[in-house]
XYZ file of C-alpha atoms in Angstrom:
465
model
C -66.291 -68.963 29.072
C -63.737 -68.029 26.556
C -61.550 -70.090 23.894
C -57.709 -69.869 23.235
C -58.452 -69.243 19.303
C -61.345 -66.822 20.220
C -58.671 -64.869 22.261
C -56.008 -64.812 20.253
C -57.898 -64.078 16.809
C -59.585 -60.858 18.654
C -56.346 -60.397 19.332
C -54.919 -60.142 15.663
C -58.219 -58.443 15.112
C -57.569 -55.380 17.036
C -54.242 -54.581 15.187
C -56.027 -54.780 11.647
C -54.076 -58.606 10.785
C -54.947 -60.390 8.119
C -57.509 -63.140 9.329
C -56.065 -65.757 6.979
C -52.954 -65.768 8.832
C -54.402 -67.715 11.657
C -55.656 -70.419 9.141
C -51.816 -71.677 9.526
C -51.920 -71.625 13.782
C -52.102 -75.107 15.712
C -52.643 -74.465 19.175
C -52.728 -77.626 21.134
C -52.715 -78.503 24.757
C -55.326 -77.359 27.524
C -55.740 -75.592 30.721
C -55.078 -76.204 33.561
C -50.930 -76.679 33.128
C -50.180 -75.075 36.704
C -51.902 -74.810 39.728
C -53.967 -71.183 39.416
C -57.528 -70.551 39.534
C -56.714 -68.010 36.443
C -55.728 -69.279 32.840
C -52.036 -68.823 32.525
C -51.655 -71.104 30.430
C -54.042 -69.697 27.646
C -52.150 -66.277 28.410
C -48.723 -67.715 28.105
C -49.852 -69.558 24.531
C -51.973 -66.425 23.150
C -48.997 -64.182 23.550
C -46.588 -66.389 22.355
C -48.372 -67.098 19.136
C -49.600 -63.535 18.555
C -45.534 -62.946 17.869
C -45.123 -65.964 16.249
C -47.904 -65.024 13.811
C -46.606 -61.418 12.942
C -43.048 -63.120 12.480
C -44.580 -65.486 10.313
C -46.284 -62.527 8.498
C -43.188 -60.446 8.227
C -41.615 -63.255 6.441
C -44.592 -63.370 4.030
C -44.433 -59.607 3.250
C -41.093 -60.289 2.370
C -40.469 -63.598 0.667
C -43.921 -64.285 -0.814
C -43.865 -67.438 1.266
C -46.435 -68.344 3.797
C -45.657 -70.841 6.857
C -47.249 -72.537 9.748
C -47.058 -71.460 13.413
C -47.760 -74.117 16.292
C -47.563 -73.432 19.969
C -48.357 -76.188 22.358
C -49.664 -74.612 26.032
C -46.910 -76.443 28.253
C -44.318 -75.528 26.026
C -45.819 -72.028 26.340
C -45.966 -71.823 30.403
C -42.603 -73.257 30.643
C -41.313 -70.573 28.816
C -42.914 -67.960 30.404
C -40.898 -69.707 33.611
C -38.014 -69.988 31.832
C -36.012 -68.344 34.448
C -36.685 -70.704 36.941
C -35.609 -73.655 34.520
C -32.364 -72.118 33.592
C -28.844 -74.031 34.132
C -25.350 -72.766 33.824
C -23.298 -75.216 34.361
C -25.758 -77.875 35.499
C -26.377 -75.231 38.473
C -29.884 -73.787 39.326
C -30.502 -70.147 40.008
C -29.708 -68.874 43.134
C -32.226 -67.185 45.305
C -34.724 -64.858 43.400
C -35.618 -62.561 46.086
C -33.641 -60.028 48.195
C -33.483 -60.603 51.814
C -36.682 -58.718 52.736
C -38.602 -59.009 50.227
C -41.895 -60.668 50.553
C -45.407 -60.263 52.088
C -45.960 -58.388 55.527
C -49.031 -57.842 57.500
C -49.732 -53.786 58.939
C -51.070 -52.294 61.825
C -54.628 -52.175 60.105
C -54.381 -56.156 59.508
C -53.961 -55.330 55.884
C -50.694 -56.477 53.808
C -48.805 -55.975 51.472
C -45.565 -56.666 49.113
C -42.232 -55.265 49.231
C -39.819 -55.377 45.691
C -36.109 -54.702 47.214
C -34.105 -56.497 44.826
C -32.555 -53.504 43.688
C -30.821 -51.741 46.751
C -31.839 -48.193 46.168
C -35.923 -49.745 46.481
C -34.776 -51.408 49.793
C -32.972 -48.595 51.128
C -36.299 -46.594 50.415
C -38.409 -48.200 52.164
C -36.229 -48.882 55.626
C -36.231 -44.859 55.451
C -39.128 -44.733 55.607
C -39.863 -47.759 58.162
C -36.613 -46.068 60.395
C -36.016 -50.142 60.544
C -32.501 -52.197 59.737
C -32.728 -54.067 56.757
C -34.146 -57.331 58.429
C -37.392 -58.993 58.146
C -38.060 -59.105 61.411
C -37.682 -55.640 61.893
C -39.042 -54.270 58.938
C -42.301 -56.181 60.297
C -42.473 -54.769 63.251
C -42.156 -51.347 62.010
C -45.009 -52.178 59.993
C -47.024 -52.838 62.498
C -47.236 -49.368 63.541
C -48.397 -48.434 59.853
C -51.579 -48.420 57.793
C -51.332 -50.484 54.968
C -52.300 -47.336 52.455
C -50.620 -44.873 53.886
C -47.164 -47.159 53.661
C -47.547 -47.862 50.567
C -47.935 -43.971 49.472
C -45.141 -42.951 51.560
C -42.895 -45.801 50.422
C -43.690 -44.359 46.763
C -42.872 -41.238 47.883
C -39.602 -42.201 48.760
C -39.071 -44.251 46.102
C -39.763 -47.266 47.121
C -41.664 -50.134 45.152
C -44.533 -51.745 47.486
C -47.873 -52.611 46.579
C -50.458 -52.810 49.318
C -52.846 -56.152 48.546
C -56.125 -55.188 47.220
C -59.035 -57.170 46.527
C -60.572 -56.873 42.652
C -63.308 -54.959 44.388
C -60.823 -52.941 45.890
C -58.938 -52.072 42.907
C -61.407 -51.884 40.792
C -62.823 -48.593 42.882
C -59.563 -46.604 42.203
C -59.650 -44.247 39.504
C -56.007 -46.184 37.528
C -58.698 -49.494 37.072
C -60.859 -47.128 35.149
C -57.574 -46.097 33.210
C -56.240 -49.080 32.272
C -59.658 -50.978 31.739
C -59.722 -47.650 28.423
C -57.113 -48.240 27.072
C -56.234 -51.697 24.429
C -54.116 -54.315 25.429
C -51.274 -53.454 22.614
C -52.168 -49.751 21.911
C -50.168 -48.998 18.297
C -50.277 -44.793 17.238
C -48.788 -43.100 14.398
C -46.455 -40.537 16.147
C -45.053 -39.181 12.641
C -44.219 -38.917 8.649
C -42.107 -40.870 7.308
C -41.080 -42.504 4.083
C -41.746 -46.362 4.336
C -38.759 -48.800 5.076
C -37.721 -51.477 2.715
C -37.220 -54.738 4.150
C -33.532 -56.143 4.239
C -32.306 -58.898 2.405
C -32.599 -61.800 4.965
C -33.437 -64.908 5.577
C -35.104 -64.689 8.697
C -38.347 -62.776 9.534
C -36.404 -60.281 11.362
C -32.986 -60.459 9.566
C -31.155 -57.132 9.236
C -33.536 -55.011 11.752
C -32.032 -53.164 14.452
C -33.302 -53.331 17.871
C -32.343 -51.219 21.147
C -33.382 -52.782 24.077
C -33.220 -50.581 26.627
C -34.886 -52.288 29.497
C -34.394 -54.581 32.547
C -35.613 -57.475 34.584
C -38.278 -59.663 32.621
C -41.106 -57.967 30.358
C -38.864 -56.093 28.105
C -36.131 -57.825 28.558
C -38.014 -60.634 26.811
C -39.502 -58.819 24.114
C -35.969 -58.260 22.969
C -35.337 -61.863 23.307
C -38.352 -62.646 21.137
C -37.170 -60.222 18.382
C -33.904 -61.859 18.589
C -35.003 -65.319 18.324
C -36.722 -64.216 14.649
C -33.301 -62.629 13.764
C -33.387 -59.172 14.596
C -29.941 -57.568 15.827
C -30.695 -56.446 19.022
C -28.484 -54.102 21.300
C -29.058 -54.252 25.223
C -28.424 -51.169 26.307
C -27.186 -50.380 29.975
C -24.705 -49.119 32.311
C -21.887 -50.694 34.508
C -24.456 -48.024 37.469
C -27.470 -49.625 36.693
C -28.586 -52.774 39.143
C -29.665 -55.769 37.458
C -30.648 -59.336 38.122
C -28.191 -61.314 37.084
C -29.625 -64.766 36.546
C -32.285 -62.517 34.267
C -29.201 -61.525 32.619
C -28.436 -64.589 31.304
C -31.695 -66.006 30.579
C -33.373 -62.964 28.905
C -29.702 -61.902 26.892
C -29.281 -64.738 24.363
C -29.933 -64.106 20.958
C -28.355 -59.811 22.033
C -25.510 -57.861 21.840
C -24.970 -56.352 25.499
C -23.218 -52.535 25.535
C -22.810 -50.151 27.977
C -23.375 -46.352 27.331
C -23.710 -43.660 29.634
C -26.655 -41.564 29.505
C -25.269 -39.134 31.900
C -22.870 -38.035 30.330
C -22.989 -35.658 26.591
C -21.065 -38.272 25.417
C -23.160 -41.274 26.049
C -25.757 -39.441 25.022
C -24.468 -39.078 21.509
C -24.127 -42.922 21.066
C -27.346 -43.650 21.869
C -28.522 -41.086 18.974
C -25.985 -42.659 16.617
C -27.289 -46.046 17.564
C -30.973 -44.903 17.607
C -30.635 -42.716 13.816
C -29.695 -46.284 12.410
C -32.308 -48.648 14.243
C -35.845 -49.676 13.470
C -37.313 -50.876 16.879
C -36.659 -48.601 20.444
C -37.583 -50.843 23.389
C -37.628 -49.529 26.653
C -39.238 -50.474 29.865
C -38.132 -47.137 32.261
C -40.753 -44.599 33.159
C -41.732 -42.565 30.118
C -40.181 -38.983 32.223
C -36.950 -40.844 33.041
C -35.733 -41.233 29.350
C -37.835 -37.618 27.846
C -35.475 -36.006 30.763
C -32.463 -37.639 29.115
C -33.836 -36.465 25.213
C -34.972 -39.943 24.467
C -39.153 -39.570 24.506
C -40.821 -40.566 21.199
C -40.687 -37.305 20.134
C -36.983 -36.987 20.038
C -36.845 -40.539 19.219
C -38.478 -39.944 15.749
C -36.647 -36.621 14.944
C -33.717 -38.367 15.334
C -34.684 -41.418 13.761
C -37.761 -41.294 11.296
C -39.850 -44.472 10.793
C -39.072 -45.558 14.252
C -41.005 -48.188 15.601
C -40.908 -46.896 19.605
C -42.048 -49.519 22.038
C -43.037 -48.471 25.797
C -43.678 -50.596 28.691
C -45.557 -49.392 31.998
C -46.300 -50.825 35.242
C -49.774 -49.708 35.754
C -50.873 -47.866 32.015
C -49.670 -44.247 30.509
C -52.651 -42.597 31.862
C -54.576 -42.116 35.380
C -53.361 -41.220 38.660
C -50.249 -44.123 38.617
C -49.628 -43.612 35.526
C -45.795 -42.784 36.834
C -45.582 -45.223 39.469
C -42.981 -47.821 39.751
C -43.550 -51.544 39.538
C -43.344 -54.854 38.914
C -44.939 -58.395 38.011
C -45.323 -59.032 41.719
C -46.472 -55.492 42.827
C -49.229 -55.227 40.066
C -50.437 -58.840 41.092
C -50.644 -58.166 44.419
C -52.372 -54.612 43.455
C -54.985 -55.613 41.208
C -56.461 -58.616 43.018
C -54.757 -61.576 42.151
C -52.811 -62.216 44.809
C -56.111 -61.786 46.904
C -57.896 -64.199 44.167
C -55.660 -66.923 44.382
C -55.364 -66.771 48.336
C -59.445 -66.781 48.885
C -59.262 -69.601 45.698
C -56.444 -71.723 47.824
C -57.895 -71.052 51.353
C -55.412 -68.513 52.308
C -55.355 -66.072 54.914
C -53.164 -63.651 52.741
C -52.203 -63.611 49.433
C -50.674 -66.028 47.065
C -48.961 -65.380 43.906
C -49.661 -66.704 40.662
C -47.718 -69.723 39.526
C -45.390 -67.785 37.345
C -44.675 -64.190 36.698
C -47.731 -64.212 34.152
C -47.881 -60.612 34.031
C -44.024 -59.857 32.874
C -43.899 -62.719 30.585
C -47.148 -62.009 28.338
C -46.247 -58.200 28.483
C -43.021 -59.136 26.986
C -44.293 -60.954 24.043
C -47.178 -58.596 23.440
C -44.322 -56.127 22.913
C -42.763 -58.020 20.633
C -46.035 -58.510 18.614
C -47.089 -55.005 18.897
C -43.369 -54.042 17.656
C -43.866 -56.192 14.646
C -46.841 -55.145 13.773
C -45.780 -51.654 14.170
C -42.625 -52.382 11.829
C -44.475 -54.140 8.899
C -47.399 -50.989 9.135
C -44.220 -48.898 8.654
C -43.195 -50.993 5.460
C -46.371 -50.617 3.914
C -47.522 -46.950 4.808
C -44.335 -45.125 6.233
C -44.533 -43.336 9.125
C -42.764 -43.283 12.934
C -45.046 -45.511 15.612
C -45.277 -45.720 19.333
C -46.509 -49.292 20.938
C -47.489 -49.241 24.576
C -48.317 -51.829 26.981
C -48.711 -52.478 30.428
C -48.143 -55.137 32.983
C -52.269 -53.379 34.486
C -53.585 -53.779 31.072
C -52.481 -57.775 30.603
C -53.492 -58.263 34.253
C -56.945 -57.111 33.317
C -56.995 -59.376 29.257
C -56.116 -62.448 32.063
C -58.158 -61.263 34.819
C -60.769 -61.155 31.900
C -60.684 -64.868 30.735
C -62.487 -65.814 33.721
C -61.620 -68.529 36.389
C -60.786 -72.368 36.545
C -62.510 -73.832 39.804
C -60.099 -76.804 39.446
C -57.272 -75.194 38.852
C -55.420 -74.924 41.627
C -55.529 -78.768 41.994
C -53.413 -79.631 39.384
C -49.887 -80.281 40.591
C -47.307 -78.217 39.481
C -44.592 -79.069 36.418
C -41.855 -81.436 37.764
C -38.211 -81.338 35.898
C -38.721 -83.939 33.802
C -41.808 -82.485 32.185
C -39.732 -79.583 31.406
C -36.727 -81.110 30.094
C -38.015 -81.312 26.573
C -38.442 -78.200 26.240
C -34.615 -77.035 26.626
C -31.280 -76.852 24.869
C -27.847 -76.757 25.694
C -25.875 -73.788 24.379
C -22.697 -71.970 25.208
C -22.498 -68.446 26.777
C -20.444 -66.106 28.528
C -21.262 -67.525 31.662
C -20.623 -70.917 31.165
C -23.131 -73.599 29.505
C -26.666 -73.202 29.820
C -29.712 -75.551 29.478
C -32.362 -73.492 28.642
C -36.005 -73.440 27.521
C -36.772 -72.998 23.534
C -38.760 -70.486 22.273
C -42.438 -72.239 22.078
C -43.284 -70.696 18.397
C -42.398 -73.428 16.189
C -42.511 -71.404 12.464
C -42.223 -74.003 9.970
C -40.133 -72.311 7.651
C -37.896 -69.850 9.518
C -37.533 -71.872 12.698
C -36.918 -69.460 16.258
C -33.006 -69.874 17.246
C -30.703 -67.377 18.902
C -27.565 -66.544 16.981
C -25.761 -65.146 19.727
C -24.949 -66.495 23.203
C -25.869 -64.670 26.127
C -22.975 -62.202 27.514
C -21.826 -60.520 30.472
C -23.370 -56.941 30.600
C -20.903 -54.244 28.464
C -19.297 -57.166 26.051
C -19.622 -55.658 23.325
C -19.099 -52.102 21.886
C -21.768 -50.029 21.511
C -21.641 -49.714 17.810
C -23.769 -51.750 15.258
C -22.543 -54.755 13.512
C -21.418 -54.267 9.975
C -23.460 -55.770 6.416
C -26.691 -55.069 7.224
């Protein structure tokens, strides 16, 4: 059995916080919020108020002022949903999934899960299936397949499948041993440096510069978090780069949204000018894709001492997947839940959590751990490097234990959601969307920006700070 205030002060243990902090944390509201035999809804809130507490800090360390932090656990989930509860223009969000994407059983009677919402990850894996890009084909190619040996073939071609495992199962493979070493928000000094001085401000997170290099939900949120405690923070992408675009919208208020390059010597050079003047790198691409490109943590801190460098991984820096590609869905369906929540529900196959649990936590762990990093760096100098991984808060969630009732509770209607959101203008249009669920009494969460289309703005960092 666990507790919400047990979890989250371990929690602010492990990074060395100062327990009187959580002294000023109301947490109300109880499990279970959604239907899921895990608890969500303790994840969703823990993570949440972990970065609301090292805002709050932040804006201790530098106004001398101390402030309460509540987070109630509905507000919490609904955030950590708040794509599906998105609006533009009174419209909902148009389908989430590419054509063939989904579950599929193989010739050994195993399944598993196919990610082809980016084209190059579907075009991958009808290569290797020989198969048009239909579901009814691509099952029947599977058919002639073992479930395994798909999924390391699909890899191969890169492709981003996940073949459903029980815990058992995954728990055999030499990456659970991996991730199961390594702590949930894992914060290294990487480098000397003379310490920062905070900017005048009057927000925790007024006058630091973020660059957000990531996509789809985990990091994309973390830079949303940062933003919402008044951080400047640059997304960073490229008019050849696939995205989501109803993510887009919901994970880009609060940023600035640039295109550069990184092909090209050029683009390259603007992301160093960018990166010499910014405290916080975010990225969420495999570690080799952005060393190949002279952006590891190495190069990041020679360019830029005190960085705070922030890394997100699918399945954890070290073991035998340490490289591999994924997402929320993917590691779910890899790591047992998906198995878990079909043998909870009766299911012959799996089902998915209630929300993409996975992405959503990571996201505001990374914010926390990127905080935390960032005041260490005002106190002792330094450069840092924060890693997490959608594995390693599969296995914190995994370890909360189970709720026998859970999947009987029915799921969140509209109206229990509604008072959660706000209107606001964007680029797009007008949005309804969810609040941030950290409610900081003195330096209240907002977004100062409105979400943009990708490449509004120039890559080049606003003036006065």
């Amino acid at each position: 059995m666990y507790g919400i205030r047990e979890l989250l002060a371990d929690l602010w243990r492990q990074v060395g916080g100062d327990i009187a902090a959580l002294q000023r944390v109301a947490l109300t509201g109880n499990e279970p919020q959604l239907p899921s035999s895990f608890h969500v809804g303790a994840a969703a809130q823990v993570s949440i108020a972990a970065a609301g507490i090292a805002a709050a800090e932040i804006w201790r360390l530098r106004s001398g002022q101390t402030q309460t932090v509540a987070v109630d656990m509905r507000h919490a989930i609904v955030e950590c949903r708040s794509e599906r509860y998105l609006r533009c223009d009174g419209n909902p969000p148009p389908p989430a999934w590419d054509v063939i994407a989904g579950v599929y059983k193989t010739g050994d009677g195993k399944f598993v899960r196919l990610h082809t919402n980016f084209p190059h990850h579907r075009d991958a894996v009808c290569q290797v299936l020989s198969c048009a890009p239909e579901r009814e084909a691509v099952q029947a190619a599977l058919m002639h397949w073992n479930g395994e040996a798909f999924e390391t073939a699909a890899y191969a071609a890169g492709g981003v499948v996940a073949l459903m495992r029980s815990r058992d199962e995954w728990m055999a493979l030499p990456q659970a041993t991996a991730v199961a070493e390594l702590p949930l928000v894992e914060i290294t000094r990487i480098g000397d440096a003379e310490p920062k001085l905070w900017p005048i401000g009057a927000r925790p997170l007024a006058g630091l510069r973020v660059l957000d290099l990531s996509r789809v939900i985990a990091g994309p949120v973390a830079g949303r978090t940062l933003a919402a405690h008044g951080a400047d923070v640059m997304l960073v992408s490229s008019p050849d780069l696939p995205a989501i675009p109803w993510l887009t919208v919901d994970t880009g208020r609060g940023k600035l949204s640039s295109f550069v390059d990184l092909r090209s010597e050029q683009g390259r050079d603007t992301l160093r000018g960018l990166l010499a003047q910014a405290d916080i790198f975010s990225q969420g691409y495999r570690p080799q894709s952005l060393a190949a490109l002279g952006f590891s943590p190495e190069e990041a801190v020679r360019v830029s001492p005190g960085i705070v460098y922030v890394s997100l991984s699918a399945y954890a820096r070290s073991g035998p997947w340490a490289g591999r590609r994924g997402f929320d869905s993917l590691v779910q369906c890899a790591t047992g839940f998906n198995h878990a929540e079909g043998q909870a529900a009766g299911v012959d196959g799996p089902r998915e959590l209630p929300a993409q649990m996975l992405d959503h936590a990571t996201g505001y762990l990374m914010a926390f751990g990127a905080m935390i990093a960032r005041a260490r760096q005002a106190r002792e100098g330094g450069s840092w490097h924060v890693q997490v991984s959608l594995a390693r808060t599969g296995q914190w969630l995994w370890d909360m234990g189970r709720i026998a009732e859970g999947l009987a509770v029915e799921d969140l209607k509209g109206e229990m959601v509604k008072a959660f959101t706000e209107d606001m203008p964007s680029g797009f249009g007008q949005l309804s969307a969810v609040r941030h669920a950290a409610v900081l009494s003195r330096t209240p969460a907002s977004w100062a920006r409105p979400a943009m289309p990708l490449g509004s703005h120039p890559a080049v960092w606003p003036s006065g700070n």
